[in-house]
XYZ file of C-alpha atoms in Angstrom:
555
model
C -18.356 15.369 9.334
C -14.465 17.369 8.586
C -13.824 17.257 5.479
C -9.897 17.760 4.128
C -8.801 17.873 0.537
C -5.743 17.939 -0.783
C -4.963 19.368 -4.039
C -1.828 19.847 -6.022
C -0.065 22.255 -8.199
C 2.982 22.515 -10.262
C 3.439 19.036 -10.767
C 2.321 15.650 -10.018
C 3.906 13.328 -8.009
C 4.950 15.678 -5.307
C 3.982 13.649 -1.697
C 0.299 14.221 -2.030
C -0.480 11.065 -1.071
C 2.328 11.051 2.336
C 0.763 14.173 3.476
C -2.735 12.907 2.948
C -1.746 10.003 4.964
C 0.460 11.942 7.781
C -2.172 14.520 7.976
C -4.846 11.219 8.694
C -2.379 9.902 11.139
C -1.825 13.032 13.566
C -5.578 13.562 13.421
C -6.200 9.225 14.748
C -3.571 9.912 17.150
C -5.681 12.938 18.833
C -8.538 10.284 19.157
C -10.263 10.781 16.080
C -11.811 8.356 13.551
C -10.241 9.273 10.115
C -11.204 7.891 7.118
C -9.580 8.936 3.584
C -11.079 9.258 -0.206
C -8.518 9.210 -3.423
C -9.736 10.999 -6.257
C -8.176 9.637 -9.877
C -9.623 12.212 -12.650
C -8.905 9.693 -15.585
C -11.499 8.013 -17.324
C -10.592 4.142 -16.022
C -13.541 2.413 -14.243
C -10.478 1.166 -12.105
C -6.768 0.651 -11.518
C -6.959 -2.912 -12.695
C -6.313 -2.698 -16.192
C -3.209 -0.319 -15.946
C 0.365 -1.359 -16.350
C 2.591 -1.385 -14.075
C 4.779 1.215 -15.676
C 1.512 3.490 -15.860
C 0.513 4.470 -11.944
C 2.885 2.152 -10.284
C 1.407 -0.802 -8.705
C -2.230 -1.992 -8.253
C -3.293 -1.791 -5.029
C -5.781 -4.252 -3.683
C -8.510 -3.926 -0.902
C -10.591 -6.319 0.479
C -14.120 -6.673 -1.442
C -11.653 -6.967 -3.818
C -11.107 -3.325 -5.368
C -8.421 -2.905 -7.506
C -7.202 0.916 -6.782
C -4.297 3.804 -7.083
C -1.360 2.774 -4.871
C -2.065 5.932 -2.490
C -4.370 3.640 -0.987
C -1.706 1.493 -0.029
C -0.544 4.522 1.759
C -4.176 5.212 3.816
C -4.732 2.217 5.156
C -0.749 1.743 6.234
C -0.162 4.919 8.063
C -3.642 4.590 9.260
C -4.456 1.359 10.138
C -7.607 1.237 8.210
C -9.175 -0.607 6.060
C -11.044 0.830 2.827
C -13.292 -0.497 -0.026
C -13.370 0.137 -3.733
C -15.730 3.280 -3.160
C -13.246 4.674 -1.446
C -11.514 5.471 -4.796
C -13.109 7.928 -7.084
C -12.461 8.063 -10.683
C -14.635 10.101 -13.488
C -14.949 7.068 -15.132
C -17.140 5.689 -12.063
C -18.848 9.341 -12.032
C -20.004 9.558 -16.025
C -20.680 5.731 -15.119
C -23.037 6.771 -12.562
C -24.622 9.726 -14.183
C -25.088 7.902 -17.742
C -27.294 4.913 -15.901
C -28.897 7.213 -13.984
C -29.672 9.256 -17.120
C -30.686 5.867 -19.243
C -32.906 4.883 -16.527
C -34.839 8.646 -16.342
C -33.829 9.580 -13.254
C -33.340 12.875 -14.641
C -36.925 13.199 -15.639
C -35.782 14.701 -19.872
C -33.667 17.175 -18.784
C -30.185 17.908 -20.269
C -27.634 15.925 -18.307
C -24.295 18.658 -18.090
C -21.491 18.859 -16.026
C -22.937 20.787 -14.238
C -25.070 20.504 -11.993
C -25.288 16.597 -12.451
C -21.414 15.641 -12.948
C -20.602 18.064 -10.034
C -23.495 16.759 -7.902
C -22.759 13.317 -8.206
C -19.272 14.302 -7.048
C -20.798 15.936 -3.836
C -23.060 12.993 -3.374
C -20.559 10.515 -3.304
C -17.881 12.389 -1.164
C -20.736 12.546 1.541
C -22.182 9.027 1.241
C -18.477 7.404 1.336
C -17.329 9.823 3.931
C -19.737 7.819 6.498
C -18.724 4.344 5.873
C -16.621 2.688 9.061
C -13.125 1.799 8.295
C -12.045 0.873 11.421
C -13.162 -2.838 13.054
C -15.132 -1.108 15.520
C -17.698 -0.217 12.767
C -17.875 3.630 14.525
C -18.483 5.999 12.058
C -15.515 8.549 11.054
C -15.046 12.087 11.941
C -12.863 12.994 9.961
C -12.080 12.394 5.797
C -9.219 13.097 4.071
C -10.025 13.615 0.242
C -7.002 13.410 -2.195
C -7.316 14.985 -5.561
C -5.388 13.192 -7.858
C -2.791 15.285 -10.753
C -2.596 18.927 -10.002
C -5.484 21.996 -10.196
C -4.544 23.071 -13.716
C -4.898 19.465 -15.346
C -8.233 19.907 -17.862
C -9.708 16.166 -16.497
C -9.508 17.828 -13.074
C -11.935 20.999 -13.593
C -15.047 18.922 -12.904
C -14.144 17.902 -9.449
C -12.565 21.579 -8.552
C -15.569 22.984 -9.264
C -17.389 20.125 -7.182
C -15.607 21.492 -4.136
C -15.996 24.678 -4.893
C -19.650 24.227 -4.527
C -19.178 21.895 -1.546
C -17.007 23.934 0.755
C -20.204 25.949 1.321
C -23.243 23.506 0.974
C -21.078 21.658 4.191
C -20.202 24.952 5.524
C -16.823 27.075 6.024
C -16.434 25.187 9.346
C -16.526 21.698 8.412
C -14.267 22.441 5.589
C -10.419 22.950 4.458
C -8.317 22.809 1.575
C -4.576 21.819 2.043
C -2.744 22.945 -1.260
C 0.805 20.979 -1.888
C 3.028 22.799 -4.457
C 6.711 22.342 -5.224
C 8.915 25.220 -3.999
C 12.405 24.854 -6.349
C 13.010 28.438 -5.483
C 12.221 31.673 -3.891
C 11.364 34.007 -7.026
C 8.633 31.734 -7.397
C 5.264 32.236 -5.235
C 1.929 30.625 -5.742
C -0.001 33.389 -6.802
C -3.130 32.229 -8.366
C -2.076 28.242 -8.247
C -4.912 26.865 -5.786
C -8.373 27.200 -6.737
C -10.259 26.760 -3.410
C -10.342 29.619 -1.306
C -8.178 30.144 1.860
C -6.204 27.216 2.145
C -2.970 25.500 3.756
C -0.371 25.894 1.904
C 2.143 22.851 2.180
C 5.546 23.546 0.611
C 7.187 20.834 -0.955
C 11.206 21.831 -0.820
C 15.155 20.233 -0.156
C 15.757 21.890 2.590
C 13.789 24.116 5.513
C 12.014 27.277 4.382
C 13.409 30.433 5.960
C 11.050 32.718 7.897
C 11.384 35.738 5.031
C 10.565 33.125 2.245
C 7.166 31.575 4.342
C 6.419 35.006 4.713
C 6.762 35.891 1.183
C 4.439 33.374 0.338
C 2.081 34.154 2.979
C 1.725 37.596 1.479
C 1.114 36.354 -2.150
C -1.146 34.248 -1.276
C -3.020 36.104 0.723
C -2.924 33.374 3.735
C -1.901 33.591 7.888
C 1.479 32.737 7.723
C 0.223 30.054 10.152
C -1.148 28.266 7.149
C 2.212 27.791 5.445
C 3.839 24.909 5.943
C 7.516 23.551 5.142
C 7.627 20.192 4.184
C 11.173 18.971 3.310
C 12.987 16.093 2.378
C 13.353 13.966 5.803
C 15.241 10.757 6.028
C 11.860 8.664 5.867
C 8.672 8.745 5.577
C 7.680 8.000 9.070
C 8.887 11.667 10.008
C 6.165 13.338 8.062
C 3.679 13.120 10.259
C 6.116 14.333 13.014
C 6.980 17.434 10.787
C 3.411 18.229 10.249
C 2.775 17.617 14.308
C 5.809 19.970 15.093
C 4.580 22.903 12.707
C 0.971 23.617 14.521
C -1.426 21.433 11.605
C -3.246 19.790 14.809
C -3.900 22.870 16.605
C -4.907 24.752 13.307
C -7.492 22.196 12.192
C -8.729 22.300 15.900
C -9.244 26.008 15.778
C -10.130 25.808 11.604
C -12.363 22.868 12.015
C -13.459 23.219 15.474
C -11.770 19.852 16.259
C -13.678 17.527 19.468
C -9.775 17.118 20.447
C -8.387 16.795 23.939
C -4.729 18.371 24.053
C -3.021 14.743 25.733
C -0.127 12.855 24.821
C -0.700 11.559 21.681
C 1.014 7.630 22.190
C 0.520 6.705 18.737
C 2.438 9.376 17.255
C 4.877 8.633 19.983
C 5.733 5.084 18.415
C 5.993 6.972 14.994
C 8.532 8.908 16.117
C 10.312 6.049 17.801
C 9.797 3.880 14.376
C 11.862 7.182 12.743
C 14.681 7.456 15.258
C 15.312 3.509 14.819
C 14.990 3.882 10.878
C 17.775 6.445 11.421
C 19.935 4.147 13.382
C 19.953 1.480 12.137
C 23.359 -0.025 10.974
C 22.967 -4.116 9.959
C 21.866 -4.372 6.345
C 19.652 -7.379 5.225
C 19.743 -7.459 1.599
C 16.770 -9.052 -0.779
C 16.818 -9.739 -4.120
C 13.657 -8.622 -5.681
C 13.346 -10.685 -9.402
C 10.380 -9.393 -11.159
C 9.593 -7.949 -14.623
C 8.654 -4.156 -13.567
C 11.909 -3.515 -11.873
C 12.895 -0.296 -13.791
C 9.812 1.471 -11.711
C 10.188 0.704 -7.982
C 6.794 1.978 -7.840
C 5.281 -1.251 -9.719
C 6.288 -2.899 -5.862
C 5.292 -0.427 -3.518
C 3.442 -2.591 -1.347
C 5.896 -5.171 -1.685
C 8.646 -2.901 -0.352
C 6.745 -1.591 2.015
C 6.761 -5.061 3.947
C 10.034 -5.605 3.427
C 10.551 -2.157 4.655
C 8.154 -3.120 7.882
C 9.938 -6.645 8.793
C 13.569 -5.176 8.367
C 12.778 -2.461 10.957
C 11.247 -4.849 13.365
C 14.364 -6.825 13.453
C 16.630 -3.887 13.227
C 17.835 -4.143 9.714
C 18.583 -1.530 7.129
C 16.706 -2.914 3.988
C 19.003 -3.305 0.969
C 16.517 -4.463 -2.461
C 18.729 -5.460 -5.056
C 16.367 -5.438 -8.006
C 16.505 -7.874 -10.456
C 14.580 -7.638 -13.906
C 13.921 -11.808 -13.972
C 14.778 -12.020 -18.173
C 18.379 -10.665 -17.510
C 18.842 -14.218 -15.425
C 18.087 -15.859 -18.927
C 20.526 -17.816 -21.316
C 19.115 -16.056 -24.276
C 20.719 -12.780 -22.403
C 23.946 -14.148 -21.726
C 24.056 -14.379 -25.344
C 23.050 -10.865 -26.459
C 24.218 -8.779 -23.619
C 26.596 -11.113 -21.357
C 27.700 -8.415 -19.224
C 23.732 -7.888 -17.992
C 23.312 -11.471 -17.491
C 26.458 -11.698 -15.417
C 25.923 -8.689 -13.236
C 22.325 -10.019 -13.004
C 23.730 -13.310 -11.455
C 25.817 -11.473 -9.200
C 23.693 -9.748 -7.235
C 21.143 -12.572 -7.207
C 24.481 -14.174 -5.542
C 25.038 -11.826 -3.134
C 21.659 -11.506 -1.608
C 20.737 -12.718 1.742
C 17.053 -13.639 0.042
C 15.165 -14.191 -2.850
C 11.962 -12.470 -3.296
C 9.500 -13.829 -6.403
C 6.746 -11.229 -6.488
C 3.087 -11.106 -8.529
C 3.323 -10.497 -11.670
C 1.221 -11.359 -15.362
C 2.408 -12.676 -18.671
C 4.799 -15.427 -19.825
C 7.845 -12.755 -20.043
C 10.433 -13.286 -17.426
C 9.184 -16.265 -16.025
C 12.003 -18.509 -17.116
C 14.246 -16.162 -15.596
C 12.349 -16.163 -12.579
C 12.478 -19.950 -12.191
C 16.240 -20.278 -12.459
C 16.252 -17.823 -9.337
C 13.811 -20.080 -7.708
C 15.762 -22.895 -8.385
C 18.909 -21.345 -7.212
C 17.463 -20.082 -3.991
C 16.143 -23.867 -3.264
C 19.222 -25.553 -4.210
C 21.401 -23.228 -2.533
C 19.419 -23.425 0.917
C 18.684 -19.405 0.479
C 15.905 -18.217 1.851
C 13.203 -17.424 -0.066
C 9.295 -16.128 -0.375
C 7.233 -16.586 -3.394
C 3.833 -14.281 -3.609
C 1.169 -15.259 -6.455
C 2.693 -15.820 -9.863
C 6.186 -16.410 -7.711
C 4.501 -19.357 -5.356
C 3.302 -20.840 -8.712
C 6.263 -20.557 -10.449
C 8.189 -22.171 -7.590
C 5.781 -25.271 -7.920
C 6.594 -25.352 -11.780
C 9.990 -24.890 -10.944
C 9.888 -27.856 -8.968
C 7.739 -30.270 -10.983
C 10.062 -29.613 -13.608
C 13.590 -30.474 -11.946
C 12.635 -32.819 -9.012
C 9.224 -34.955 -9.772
C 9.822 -34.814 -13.698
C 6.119 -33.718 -14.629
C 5.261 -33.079 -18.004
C 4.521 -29.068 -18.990
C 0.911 -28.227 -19.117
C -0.685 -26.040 -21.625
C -3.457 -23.721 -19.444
C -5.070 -22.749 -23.026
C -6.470 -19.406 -23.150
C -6.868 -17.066 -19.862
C -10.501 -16.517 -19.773
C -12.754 -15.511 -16.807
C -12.467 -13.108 -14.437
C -9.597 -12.491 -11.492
C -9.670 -13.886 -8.045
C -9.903 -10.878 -6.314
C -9.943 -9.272 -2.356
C -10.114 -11.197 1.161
C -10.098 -14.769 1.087
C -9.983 -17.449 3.546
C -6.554 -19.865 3.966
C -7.014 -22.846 6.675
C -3.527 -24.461 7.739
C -3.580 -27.953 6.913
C -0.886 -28.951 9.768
C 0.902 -27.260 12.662
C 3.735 -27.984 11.934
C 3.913 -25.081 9.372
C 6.426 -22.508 9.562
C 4.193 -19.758 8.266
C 1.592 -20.929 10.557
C 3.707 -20.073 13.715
C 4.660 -16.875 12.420
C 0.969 -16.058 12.294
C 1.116 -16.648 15.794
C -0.541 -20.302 15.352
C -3.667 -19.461 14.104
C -5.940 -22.386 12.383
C -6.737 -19.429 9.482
C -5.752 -16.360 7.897
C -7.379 -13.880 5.923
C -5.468 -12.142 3.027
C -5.918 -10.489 -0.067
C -5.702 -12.289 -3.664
C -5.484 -11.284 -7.280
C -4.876 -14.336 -9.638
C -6.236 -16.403 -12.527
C -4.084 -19.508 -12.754
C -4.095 -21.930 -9.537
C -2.048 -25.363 -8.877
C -3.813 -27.938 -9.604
C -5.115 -29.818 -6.570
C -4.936 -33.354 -8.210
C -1.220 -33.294 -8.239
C -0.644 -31.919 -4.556
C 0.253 -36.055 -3.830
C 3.280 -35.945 -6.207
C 5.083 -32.844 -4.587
C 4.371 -33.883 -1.310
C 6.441 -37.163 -1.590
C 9.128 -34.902 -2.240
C 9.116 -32.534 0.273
C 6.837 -30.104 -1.012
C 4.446 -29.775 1.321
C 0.677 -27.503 0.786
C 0.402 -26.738 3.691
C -2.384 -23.959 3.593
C -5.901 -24.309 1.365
C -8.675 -22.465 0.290
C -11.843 -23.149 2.817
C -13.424 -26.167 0.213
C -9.933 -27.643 0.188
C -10.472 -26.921 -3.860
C -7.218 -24.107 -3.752
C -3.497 -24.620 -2.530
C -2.745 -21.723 -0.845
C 0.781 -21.984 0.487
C 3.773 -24.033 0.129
C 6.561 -25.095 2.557
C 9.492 -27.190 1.562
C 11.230 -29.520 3.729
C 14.510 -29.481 5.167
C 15.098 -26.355 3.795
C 15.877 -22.986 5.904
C 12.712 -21.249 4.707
C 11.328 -21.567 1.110
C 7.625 -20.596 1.123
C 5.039 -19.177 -1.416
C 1.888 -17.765 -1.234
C -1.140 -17.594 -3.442
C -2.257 -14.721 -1.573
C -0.923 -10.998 -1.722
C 0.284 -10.356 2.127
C 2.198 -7.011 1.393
C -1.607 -5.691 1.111
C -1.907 -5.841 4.800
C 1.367 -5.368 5.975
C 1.770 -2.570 8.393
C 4.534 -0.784 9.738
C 4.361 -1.970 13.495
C 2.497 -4.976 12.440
C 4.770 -6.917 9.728
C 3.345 -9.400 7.305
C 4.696 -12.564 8.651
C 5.395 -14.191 5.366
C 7.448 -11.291 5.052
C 8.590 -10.936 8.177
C 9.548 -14.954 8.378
C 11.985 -14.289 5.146
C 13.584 -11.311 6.658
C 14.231 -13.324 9.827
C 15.286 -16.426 7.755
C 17.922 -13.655 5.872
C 19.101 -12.469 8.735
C 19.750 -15.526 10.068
C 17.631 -15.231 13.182
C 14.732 -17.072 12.328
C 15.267 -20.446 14.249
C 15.818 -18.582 17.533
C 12.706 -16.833 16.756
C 11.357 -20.042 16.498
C 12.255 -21.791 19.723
C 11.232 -18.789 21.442
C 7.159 -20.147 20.882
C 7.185 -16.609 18.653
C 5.527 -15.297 21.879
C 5.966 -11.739 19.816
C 3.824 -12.683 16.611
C 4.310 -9.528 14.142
C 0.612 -9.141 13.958
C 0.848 -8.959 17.699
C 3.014 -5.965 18.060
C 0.481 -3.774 19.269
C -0.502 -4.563 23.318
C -4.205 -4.592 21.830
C -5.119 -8.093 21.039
C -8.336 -7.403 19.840
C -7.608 -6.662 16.271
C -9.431 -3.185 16.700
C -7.621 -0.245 14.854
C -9.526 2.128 17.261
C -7.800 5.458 17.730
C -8.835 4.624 21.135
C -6.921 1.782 21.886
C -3.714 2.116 24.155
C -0.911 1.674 22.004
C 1.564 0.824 24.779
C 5.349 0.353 24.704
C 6.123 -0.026 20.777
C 8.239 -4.181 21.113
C 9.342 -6.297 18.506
C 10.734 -9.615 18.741
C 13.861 -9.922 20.830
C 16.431 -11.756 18.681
């Protein structure tokens, strides 16, 4: 087993967790199996309790973990698919350490930092580090560890000195740090920032590092000046990986790491490059209104964006997100701030689309219902995820089949969480095509509240159709309406999964619908289903799988 970490310095927030990912994707496009490990040093069990406005989204995996968004990023760029161990945090490590100390296991000896904090570290690095990711079940060569905050933070000590101690229980040859630090200008080096010995040294700048300043650096930090690395601001993040690629990282970690890698051409970093050069050129905009509660952090929707970002490009769209905090569309602000509401309205207006994402708490949701409303009266198209599929069966109920409100009483219980089962109930589904007319689907959910299956009878004599349910028939999964160019929600959480040759087709069916292509998409038999963009039918995220000629849908 390689093992890569990635530390920080400076600040936080610098494009760890991009280069993490880019360096995992250059490394599956040489053939290996990569698998990736985010460290978090706060307390937190998990990411499930934060706000929004904390750490930017919560990311969720399949058994159901709820996790940093940098996650997001992992199994995106690489294709993977991770579990809740996956994520680190020194809550889960004190966690560990304390029942292991309650139970004896440390036979009445004084339980420190270290050794035990610092072994338990090591311990789970190596066990984690072994688990398949990929649907082939082979295990990975390869793990990319991410240190979360930067080498100076107090929380993060324990877990420096952890790989301190590991780079030579594992050995200098199975081992390498890769230290990201901002570079704002030349008079200042690194000296003394990074804490594990020898490492790469990727600069975080504006603009290209000359050769004087890498060398500078390279001096000071006593490091090759092969180990320095320039990584600028580049028009998207699909280019990382292809700045990485064009600076020598593959061909140092094969000589650093001694790398089983045959020098061929590398077709999956081919179709990155392609995805880049179309991002560039790309000169239709698509524009979606995005009416949630977190909008003043586009970070709360990362995932979200992401699949917008992923079903734009496959139609060859520029993505424009108007965002849209859901209260401002609410007569109690036209009244104390007029000029909000109305510029609110406006650009709810002027979308193409109408996106409802997840979201908790009663704040906002009016607002979000008289979008909902306008987007089905107005024939705009329009996805609802979660909260946004249940408020768009309130919304109806309320203005079409004249239900009386329900009071849920307290919350209670425990979330819905991870991979779940949806059966179509009909073929005649819209989503169901787009899925490539599959009988099920498995997705990701996070949820307490549910419709209530008693009253399905009542919508569907208006045109409300549920059209996808849980496996006992017990959950209403997805809505349709009739007659209508494409209003759909979703219990589940499909931006979870999206990826960025393989679309989410709930997301991928609204940017069609917005662009105003989705009916010839349709009568095509959507021979190209967006989970079908790879040639590989088998599902397999293999590294070695032929990723042939990179096609989307021809609209």
């Amino acid at each position: 087993m390689k093992y890569i970490l990635v530390t920080g310095g400076v600040i936080s927030g610098i494009g760890k967790g991009i280069i993490s990912s880019s360096i995992g994707t250059i490394l599956k496009s040489c053939g290996l199996h990569v698998t990736a490990i985010k460290i978090d040093p706060y307390i937190n069990i998990d990411a499930g309790t934060f706000s929004p406005y904390e750490h930017g989204e919560v990311f969720v995996l399949d058994d159901g973990g709820e996790v940093d968004l940098d996650l997001g990023n992992y199994e995106r760029f690489l294709d993977i698919r991770l579990i809740r161990d996956n994520n680190i945090t020194t809550g889960k490590i004190y966690q560990a350490v304390i029942n292991k100390e309650r139970r004896g296991d440390y036979l009445g000896k004084t339980v420190q930092v270290v050794p035990h904090i610092t072994d338990a570290i090591q311990e789970w690095v190596m066990k984690q580090a072994r688990i398949s990711v990929d649907d082939d079940g082979v295990e990975p060569q390869v793990c990319v560890i991410e240190l979360g905050g930067t080498v100076g933070d107090i929380e993060s000590m324990p877990f420096i000195e952890a790989f301190r101690q590991f780079q030579f229980k594992v050995k200098r040859e199975n081992f390498c740090n890769i230290h990201v630090s901002l570079i704002p200008q030349v008079a200042s080096p690194l000296t003394h920032e990074y804490i594990i010995h020898d490492p790469v040294i990727m600069c975080r700048c504006a603009t290209v590092l000359e050769t004087s300043v890498k060398e500078k650096i390279s001096m000071f930090c006593h490091v090759e000046p092969t180990q320095v690395i320039c990584v600028q601001d580049v028009s998207s993040v699909y280019r990382v990986p292809l700045l990485l690629e064009d600076q020598g990282v593959v061909d140092y970690f094969c000589q650093r790491l001694n790398l089983p890698v045959e020098m061929r051409s590398r077709k999956m970093l081919t179709k990155w490059k392609e995805m880049a050069d179309r991002s560039d050129k790309l000169l239709e905009q698509v524009s979606i209104a995005l009416v949630g509660k977190y909008t003043k952090l586009s970070d709360s929707y990362t995932s979200v964006i992401k699949a917008l970002e992923h079903s734009a490009l496959a139609i060859n769209y520029k993505l424009d997100v108007k965002y849209i905090d859901s209260a401002d569309l609410e007569t109690s602000t036209l009244k104390e701030e007029p000029v909000k509401y109305h510029e609110a309205w406006q650009k709810l207006c002027s979308a193409h689309g109408v996106l409802v994402p997840g979201g908790f708490g009663v704040r906002g949701t009016e607002g979000k219902m008289l979008a909902i409303n306008w987007a089905r009266k107005q024939n705009k198209p329009f996805l609802g995820v979660c909260l946004g599929m249940q408020l768009a069966v309130c919304e109806f109920a309320r203005n079409v089949i004249d239900m009386p409100e329900h009071n849920p009483g307290q919350l209670g219980g425990t979330m819905r969480l991870g991979r779940r089962r949806t059966i179509f109930t009909t073929r005649d589904s819209v989503l169901r095509k787009l899925y490539g007319d599959v009988e099920h689907v498995d997705e990701r959910h996070r949820h307490r509240f549910e419709v209530n299956p008693e009253l399905k009878h009542h919508f569907a004599k208006e045109g409300l159709h549920f059209v996808g349910q849980d496996v006992e028939g017990e959950r209403m999964e997805v809505i349709e309406l009739q007659d209508h160019c494409y209003f759909v929600g979703v219990q589940y959480h499909p931006e979870f999964t999206s990826r960025p040759i393989k679309p989410s087709p709930p997301y991928f069916g609204l940017l069609l619908a917005a662009a105003g292509k989705l009916q010839s998409y349709l009568a095509k038999g959507c021979r190209l289903s967006p989970r079908d963009t790879y040639s590989d039918h088998s599902g397999s995220s293999s590294p070695d799988v032929d990723i042939s000629d990179l096609k989307f849908p021809s609209l």
